[in-house]
Coordinates of C-alpha atoms and ligand atoms in Angstrom, one line a residue:
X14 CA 125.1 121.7 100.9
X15 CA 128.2 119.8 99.5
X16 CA 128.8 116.3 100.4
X17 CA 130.5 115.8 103.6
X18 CA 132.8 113.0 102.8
X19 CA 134.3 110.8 105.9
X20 CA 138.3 110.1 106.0
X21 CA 138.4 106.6 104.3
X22 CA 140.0 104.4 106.9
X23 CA 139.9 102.0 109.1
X24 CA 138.8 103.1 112.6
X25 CA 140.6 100.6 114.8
X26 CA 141.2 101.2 118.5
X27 CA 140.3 104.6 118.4
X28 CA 142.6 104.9 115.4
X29 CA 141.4 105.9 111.9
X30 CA 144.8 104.4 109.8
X31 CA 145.0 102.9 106.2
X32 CA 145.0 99.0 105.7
X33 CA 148.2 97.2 106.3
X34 CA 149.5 96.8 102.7
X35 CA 148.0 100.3 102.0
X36 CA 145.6 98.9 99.7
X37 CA 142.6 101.2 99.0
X38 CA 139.0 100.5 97.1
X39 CA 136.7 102.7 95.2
X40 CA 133.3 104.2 96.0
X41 CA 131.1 105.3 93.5
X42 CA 127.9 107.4 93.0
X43 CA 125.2 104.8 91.6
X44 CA 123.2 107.8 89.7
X45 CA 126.2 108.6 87.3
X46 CA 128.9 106.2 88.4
X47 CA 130.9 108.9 89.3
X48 CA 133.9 108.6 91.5
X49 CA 133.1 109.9 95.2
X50 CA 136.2 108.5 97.2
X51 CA 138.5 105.7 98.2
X52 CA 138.7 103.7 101.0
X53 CA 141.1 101.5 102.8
X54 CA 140.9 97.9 102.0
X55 CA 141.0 95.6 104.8
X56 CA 142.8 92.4 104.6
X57 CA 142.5 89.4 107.3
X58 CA 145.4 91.2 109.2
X59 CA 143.6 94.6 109.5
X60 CA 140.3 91.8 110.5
X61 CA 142.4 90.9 113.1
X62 CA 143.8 94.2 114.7
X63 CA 140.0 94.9 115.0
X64 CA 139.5 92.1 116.8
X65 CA 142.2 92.4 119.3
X66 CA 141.2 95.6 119.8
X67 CA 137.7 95.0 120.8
X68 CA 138.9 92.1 122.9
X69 CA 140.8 94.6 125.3
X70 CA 138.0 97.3 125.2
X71 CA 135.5 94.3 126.1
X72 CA 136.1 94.3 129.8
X73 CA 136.6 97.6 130.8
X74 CA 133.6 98.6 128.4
X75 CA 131.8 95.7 130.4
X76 CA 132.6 97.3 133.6
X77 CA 131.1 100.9 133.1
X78 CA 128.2 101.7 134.7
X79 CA 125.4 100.7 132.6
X80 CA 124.3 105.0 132.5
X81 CA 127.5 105.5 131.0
X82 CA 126.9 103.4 128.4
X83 CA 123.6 104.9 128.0
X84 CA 125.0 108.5 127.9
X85 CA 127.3 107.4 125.1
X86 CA 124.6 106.5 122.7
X87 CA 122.3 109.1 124.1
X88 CA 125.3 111.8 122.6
X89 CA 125.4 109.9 119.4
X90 CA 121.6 110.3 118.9
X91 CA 122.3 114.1 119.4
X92 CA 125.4 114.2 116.9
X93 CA 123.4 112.3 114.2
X94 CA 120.3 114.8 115.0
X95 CA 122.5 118.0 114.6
X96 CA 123.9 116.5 111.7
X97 CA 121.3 114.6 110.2
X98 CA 121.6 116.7 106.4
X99 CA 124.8 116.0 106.0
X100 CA 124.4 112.2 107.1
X101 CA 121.1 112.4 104.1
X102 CA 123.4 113.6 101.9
X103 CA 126.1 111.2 102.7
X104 CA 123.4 108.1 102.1
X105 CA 121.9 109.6 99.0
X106 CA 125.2 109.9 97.3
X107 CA 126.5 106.6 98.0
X108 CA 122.9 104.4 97.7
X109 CA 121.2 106.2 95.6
X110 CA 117.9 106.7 97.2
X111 CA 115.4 109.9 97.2
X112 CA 116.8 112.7 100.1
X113 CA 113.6 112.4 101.7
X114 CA 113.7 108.4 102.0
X115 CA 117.5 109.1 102.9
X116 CA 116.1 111.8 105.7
X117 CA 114.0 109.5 107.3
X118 CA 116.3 106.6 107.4
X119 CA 119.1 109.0 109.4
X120 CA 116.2 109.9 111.7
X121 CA 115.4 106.0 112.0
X122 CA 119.0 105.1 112.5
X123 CA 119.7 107.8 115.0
X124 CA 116.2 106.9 117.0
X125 CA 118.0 103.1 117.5
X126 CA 121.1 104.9 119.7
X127 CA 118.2 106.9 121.7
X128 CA 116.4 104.0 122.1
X129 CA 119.1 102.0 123.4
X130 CA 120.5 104.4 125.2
X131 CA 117.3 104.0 127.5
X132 CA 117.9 100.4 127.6
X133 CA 121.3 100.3 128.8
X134 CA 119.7 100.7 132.3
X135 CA 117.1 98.8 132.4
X136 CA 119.0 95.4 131.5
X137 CA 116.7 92.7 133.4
X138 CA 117.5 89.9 136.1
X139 CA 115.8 87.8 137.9
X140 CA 115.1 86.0 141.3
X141 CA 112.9 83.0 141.7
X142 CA 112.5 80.3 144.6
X143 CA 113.2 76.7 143.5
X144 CA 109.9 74.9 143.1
X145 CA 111.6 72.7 146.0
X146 CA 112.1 75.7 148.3
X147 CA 115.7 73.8 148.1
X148 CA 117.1 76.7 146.9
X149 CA 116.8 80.1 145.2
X150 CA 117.7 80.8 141.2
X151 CA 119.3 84.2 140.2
X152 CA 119.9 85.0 137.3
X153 CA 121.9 87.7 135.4
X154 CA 122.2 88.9 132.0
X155 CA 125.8 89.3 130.9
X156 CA 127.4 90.9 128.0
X157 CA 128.1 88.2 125.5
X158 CA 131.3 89.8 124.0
X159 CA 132.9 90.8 120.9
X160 CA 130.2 91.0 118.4
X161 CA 130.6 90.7 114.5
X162 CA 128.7 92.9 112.5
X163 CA 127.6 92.6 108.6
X164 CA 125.8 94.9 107.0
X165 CA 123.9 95.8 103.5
X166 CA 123.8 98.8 101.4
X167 CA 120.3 99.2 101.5
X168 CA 119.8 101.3 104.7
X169 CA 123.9 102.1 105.5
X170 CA 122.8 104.1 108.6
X171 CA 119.9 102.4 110.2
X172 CA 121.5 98.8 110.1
X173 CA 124.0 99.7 111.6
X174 CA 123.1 101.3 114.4
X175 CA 120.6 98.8 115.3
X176 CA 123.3 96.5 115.8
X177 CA 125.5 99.0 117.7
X178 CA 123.0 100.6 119.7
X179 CA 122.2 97.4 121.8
X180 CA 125.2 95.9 121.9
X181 CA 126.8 99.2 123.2
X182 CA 123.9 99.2 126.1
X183 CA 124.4 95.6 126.9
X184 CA 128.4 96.2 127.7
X185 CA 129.7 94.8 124.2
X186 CA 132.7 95.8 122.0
X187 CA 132.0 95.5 118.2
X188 CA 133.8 95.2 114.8
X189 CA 131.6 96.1 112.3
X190 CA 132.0 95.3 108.1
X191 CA 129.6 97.2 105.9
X192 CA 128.7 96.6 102.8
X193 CA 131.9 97.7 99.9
X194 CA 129.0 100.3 98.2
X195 CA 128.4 102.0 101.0
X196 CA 131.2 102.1 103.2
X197 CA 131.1 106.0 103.8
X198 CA 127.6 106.1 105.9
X199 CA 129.3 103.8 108.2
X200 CA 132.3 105.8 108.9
X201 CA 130.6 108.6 109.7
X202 CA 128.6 107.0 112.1
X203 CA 132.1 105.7 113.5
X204 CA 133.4 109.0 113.6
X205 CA 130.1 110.3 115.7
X206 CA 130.6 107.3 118.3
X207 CA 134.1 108.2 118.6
X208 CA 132.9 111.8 119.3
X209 CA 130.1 111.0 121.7
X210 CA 133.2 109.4 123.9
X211 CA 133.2 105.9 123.1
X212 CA 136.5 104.5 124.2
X213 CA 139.4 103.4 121.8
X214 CA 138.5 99.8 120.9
X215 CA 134.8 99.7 121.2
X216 CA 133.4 100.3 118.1
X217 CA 136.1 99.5 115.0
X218 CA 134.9 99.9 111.7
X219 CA 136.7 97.6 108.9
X220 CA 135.8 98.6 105.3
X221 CA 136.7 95.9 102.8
X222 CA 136.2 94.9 99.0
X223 CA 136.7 90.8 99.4
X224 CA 134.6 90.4 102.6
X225 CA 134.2 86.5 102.5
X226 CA 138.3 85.9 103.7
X227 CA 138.5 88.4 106.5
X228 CA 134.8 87.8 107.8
X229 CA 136.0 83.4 108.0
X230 CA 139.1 84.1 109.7
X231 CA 137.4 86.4 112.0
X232 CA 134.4 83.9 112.9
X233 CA 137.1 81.5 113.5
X234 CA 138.6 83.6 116.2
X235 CA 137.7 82.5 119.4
X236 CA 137.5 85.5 121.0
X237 CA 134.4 86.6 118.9
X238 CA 131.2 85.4 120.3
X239 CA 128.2 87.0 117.9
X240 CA 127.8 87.2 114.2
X241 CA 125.1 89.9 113.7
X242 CA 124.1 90.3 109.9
X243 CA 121.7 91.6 107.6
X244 CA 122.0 90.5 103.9
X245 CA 121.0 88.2 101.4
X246 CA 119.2 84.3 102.7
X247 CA 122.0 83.1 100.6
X248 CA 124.8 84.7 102.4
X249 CA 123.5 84.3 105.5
X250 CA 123.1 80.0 105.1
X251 CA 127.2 80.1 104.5
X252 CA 127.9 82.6 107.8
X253 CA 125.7 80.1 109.5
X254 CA 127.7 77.5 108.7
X255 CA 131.2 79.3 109.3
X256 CA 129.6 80.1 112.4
X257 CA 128.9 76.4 113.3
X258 CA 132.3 76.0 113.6
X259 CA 132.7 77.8 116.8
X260 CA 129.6 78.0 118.4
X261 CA 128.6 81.3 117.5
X262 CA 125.7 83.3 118.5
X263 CA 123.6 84.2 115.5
X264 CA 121.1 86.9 114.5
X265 CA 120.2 87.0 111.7
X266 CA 117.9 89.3 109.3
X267 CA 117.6 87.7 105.5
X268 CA 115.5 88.2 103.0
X269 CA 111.8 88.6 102.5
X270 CA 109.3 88.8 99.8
X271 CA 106.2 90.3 102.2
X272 CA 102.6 90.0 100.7
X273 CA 100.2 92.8 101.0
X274 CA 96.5 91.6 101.2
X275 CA 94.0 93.9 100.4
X276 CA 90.5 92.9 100.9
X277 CA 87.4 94.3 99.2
X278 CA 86.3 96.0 102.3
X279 CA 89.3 98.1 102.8
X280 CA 89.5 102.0 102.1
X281 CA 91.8 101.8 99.0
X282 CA 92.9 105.1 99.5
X283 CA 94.7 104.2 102.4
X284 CA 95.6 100.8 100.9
X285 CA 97.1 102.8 97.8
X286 CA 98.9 104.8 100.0
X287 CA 100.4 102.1 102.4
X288 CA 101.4 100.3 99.3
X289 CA 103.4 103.3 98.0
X290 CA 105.6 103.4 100.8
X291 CA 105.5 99.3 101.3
X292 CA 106.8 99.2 98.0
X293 CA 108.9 102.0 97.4
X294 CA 110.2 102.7 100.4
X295 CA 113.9 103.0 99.7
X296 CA 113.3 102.4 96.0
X297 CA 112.2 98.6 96.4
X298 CA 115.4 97.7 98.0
X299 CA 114.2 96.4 101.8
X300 CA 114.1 93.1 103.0
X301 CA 110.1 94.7 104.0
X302 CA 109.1 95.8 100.4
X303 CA 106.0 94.4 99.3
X304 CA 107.0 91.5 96.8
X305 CA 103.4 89.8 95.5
X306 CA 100.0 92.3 96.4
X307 CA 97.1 89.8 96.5
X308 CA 93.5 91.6 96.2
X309 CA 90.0 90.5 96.3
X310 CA 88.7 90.3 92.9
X311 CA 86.0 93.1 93.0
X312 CA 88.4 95.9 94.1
X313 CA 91.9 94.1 91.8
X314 CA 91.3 96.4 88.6
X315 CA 90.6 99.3 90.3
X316 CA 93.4 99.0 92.9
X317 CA 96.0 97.9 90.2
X318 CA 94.7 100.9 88.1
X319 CA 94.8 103.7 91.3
X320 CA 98.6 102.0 92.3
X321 CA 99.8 102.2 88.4
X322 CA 98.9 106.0 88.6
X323 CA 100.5 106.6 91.7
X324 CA 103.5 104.6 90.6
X325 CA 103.5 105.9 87.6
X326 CA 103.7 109.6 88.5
X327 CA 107.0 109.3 90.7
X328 CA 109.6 111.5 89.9
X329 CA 112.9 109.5 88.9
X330 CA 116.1 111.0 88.7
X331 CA 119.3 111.7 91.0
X332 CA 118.4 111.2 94.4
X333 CA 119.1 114.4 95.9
X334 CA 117.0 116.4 93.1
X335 CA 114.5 118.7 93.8
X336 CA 110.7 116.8 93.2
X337 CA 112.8 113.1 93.2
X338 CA 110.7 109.9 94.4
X339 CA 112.6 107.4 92.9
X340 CA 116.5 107.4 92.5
X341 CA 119.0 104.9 90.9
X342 CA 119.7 100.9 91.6
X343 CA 122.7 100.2 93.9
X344 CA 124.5 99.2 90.9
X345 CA 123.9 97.6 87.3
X346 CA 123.7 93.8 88.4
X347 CA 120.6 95.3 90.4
X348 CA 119.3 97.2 87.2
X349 CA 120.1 93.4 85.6
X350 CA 118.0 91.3 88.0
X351 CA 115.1 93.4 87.9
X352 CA 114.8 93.6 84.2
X353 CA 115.1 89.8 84.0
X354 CA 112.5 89.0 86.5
X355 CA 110.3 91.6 84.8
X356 CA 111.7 90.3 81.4
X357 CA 110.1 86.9 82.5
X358 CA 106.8 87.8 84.0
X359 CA 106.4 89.4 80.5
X360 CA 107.6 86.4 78.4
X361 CA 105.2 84.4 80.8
X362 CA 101.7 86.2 79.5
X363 CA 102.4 89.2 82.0
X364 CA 101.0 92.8 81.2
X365 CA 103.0 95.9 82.3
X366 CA 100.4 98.5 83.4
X367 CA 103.3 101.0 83.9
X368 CA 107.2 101.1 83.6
X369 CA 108.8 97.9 82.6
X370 CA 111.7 99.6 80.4
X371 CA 115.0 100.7 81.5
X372 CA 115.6 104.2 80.5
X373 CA 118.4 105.3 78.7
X374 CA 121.6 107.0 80.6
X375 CA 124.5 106.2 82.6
X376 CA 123.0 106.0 85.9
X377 CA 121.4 102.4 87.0
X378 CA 117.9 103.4 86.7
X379 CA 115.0 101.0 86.5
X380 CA 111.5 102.7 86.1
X381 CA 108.4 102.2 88.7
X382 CA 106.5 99.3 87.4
X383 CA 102.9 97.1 87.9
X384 CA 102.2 93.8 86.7
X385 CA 99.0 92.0 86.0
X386 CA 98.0 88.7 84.8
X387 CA 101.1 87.0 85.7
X388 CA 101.0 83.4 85.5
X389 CA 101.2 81.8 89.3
X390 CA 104.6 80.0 88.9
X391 CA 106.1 83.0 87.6
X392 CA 109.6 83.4 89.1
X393 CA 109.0 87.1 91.0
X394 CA 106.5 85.6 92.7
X395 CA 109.2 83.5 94.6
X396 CA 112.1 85.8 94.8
X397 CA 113.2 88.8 96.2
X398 CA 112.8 91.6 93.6
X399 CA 114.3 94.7 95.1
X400 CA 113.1 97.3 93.1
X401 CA 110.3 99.3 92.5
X402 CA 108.1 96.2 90.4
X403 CA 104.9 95.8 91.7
X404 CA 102.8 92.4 90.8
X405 CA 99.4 92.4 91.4
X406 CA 97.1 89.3 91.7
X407 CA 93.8 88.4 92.7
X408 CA 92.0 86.1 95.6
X409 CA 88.5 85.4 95.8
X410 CA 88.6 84.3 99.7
X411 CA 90.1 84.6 103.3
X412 CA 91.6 81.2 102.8
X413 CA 93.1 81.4 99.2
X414 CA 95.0 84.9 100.6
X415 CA 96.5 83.3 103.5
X416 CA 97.4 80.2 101.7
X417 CA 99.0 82.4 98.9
X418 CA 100.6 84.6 101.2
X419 CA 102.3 82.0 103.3
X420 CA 103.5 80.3 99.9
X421 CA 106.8 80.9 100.2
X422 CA 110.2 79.9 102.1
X423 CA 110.5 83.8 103.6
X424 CA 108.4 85.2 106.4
X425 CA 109.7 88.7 107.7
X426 CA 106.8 90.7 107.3
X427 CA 103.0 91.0 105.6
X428 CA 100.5 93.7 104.8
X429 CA 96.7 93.6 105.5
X430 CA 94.4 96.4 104.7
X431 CA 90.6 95.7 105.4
X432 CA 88.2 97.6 107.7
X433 CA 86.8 94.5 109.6
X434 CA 89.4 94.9 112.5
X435 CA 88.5 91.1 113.4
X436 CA 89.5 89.8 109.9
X437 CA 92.4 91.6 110.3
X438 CA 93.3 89.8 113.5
X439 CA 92.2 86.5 112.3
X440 CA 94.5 86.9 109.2
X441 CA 97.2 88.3 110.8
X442 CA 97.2 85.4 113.2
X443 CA 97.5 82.9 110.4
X444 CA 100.2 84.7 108.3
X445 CA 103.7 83.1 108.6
X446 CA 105.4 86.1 109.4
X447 CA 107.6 88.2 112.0
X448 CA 105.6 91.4 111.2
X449 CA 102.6 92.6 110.2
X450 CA 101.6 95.4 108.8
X451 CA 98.2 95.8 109.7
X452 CA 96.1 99.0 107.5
X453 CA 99.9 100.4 107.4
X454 CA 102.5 100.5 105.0
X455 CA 105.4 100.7 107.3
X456 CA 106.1 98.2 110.2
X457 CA 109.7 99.4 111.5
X458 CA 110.0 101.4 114.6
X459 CA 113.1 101.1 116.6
X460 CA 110.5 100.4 120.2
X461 CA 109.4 97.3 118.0
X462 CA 110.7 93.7 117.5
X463 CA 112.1 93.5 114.0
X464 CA 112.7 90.2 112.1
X465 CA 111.5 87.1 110.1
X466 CA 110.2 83.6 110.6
X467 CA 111.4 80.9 108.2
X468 CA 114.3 81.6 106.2
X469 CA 113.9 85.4 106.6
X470 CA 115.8 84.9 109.8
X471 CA 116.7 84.5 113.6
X472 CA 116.3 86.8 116.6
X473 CA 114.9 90.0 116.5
X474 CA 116.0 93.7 116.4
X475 CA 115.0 96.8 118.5
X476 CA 112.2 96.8 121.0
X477 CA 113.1 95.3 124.3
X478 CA 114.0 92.0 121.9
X479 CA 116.9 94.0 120.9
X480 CA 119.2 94.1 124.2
X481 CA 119.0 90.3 125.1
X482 CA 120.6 89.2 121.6
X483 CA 123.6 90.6 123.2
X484 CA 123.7 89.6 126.3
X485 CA 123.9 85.7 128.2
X486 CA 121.8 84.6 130.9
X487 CA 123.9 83.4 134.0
X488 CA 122.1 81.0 136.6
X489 CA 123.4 81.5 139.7
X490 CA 121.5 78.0 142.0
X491 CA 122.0 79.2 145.5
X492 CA 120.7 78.7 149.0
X493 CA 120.7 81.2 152.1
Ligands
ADP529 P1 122.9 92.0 99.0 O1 122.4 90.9 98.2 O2 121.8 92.8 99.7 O3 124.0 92.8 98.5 P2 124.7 90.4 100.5 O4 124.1 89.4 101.4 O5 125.4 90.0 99.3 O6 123.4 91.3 100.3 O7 125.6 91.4 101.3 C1 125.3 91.8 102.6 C2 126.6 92.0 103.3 O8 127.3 90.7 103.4 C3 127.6 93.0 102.7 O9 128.3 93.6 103.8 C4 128.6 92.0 102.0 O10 129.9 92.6 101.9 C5 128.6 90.9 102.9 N1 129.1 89.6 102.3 C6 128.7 89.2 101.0 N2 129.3 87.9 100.8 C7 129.9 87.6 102.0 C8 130.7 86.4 102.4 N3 130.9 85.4 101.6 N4 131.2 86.4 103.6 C9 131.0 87.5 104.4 N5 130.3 88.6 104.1 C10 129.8 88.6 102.9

């Protein structure tokens, strides 16, 4: 199957159109840097057509009965189904990753507008006599308007739509800014929203190569009352900030660098397995990979060696080839920050049991890779690595893994594998984290709370979390 390529404009009031000055950007394939298309290149103008557009869908979009809503996304969840190859394809060619990685993410991202879609009618209230008997306290849950939405390359489908999913149940319009290297996923999805009858003006889709101007002028328009965004901590500290300004509700989903415990007790071929897709779900690039995997001394050398095999074994090539487990980097700064944090574990007394070399070629490769002995102030124990590098250290004790664990300014997720169920509980307690994944691998699920503690983030995605992110309490005191 060919790839299906969007039309490469802005979809704005129902509209797809080029930007204002005409001004287009480039989109290329990160597995041979080949050209795959141009798209329009919003200025702060174009920002703000999408704004006044969601503005006069807002109340109307408010208005409809909450099963309409519902029957919107439910019809997007059957467009993305039916087209759910072509969407795979879409993602592979502009991120890079494996087709089956990108399969799974377009039947994630699509399970979000389902999910939602059952939400949109059961949007909660509630009724409650005054402790004085005085009076009686109703409460409703409002729609809190125009939402802003920011998005990263790493999963172009699924973040997405677990922004617009709830804030289409709760009654909100949105303008939505995906990340410039993969703006194409996101159009598409625009184009199926649009199809599954959602009104001119609800969802606009703004594709831009410079998003730092247009994304401050828009959260410094009143009418825009929520900053959704998934990205980098560092990003996400200035949008708090610009969002300061105005009062702005934020969620926020940052960065992570998850630990994966695995005591001496736990079946390693489960732990091996979990660790596979912890790590290398998506190449390494998730906020939920597994950054630092701390195991109990007696099993270390034999988990290190079992995970180096299974690492090492992993097909690497062109994403959407036959037998491929591992496809290219977003782009060569990624292939660049790897290599240096690898390229300073190694300097630092590091061994590489596997990988550590970039191949040769034009695409932005960077092979699977495990480290051992690396020396504890080491620099990718502290930072995000986002790519398929595996460090492994050891712990002697319950109380040395939690405290190494929670060493760190992230907290989005962890991973625990042991067969005492109790210890698991215990641990998982004590861990400063959003998410755990407990004997398992993989934590999101679109019926589940997603996000961080710390600096990984604020609010939470999905589950019945998701809805109330986009939507404002109203206290009603009265007395009958
Ligand atoms: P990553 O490090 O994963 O690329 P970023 O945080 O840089 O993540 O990017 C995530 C999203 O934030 C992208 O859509 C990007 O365009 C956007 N972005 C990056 N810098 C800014 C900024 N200064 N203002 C607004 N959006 C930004």
């Amino acid at each position: 199957m060919d790839v299906k390529i969007p039309a490469g404009g802005l979809q704005v009031n129902g509209e797809t159109r080029p930007a204002r000055d005409g001004s287009e950007f480039a989109v290329f394939d990160p597995a041979d840097q080949q050209l795959l298309a141009m798209v329009a290149d919003a200025s702060v103008s174009d920002g703000l057509a999408a704004v006044d557009a969601a503005s006069a869908a807002l109340g109307p979009f408010g208005a409809l009965a909450p099963r309409a809503r519902g029957e919107i996304l439910r019809k997007a969840f059957e467009l993305m189904t039916e087209r759910s190859e072509e969407l795979a394809l879409l993602i592979v060619a502009e991120n890079g990753k494996a087709l089956p990685d990108a399969r799974s993410e377009v039947t994630y991202a699509a399970e979000f507008f389902r999910w939602f879609a059952e939400e949109a009618v059961r949007v909660p209230g509630q009724l409650a006599v005054a402790p004085t008997n005085k009076n009686r306290i109703l409460v409703m849950n409002q729609p809190i308007g125009v939402s802003l939405f920011i998005t990263p390359w790493n999963f172009p489908a699924a973040m997405l739509t677990r922004k617009i999913g709830p804030a289409l149940a709760a009654g909100c319009t949105v303008v939505c800014k995906p990340a410039e290297d993969t703006p194409l996923t996101a159009l598409a999805i625009g184009e199926i929203l649009t199809e599954a009858g959602a009104p001119a003006g609800v969802v606009n889709i703004i594709t831009t190569s410079d998003p730092a101007p247009l994304v401050s002028a828009l959260l410094d328009d009143p009418r825009v009352r929520k900053l959704s965004f998934t990205g980098s901590s560092e990003v996400g500290r200035i949008l708090l900030a610009q969002a300061s300004t105005r009062v702005i509700s934020c969620s926020m989903e940052l960065g992570g660098n998850a630990p994966f415990i695995v005591f001496a007790d736990a079946d390693l071929d489960r732990a091996v397995e979990g660790a596979m897709v912890a790590k290398l779900r998506n190449g390494g690039e998730a906020c939920t990979a597994a950054n630092r995997f701390y195991v109990e001394a007696a099993v270390a050398e034999e988990f290190s060696q079992r995970l180096s095999a299974a690492m090492g074994a992993l097909k690497m090539g062109p994403g959407a080839n036959e037998g491929v487990g591992i496809g290219p980097l977003i782009n060569a700064a990624a292939v660049k920050t790897v290599s240096a944090l690898v390229d300073d574990a190694l300097r630092g007394g590091a061994r590489a049991l596997v990988g550590a070399a970039t191949s040769a070629g034009s695409g932005n490769f960077y092979p699977p890779t495990v480290l051992v002995d690396i020396a504890p102030d080491a620099e990718i124990l502290q930072k995000e690595i986002f790519g398929p590098v595996a460090p492994v250290l050891s712990f002697t004790s319950e109380d040395e893994a939690v405290a190494l664990a929670n060493d760190t300014e992230y907290g989005l997720v962890a991973y625990v594998y042991t067969s005492d169920l109790a210890r698991g509980l215990r641990v998982s307690e004590r861990l400063e984290a959003g998410m755990i994944g407990l004997n398992r691998g993989v934590v999101s699920d679109p019926a589940a709370p997603f996000g961080g503690v710390k600096q990984s983030g604020l609010g939470r995605e999905g589950g019945h979390h998701g809805i109330l992110e986009y939507l404002e309490a109203k206290y009603i005191a009265t007395d009958w």
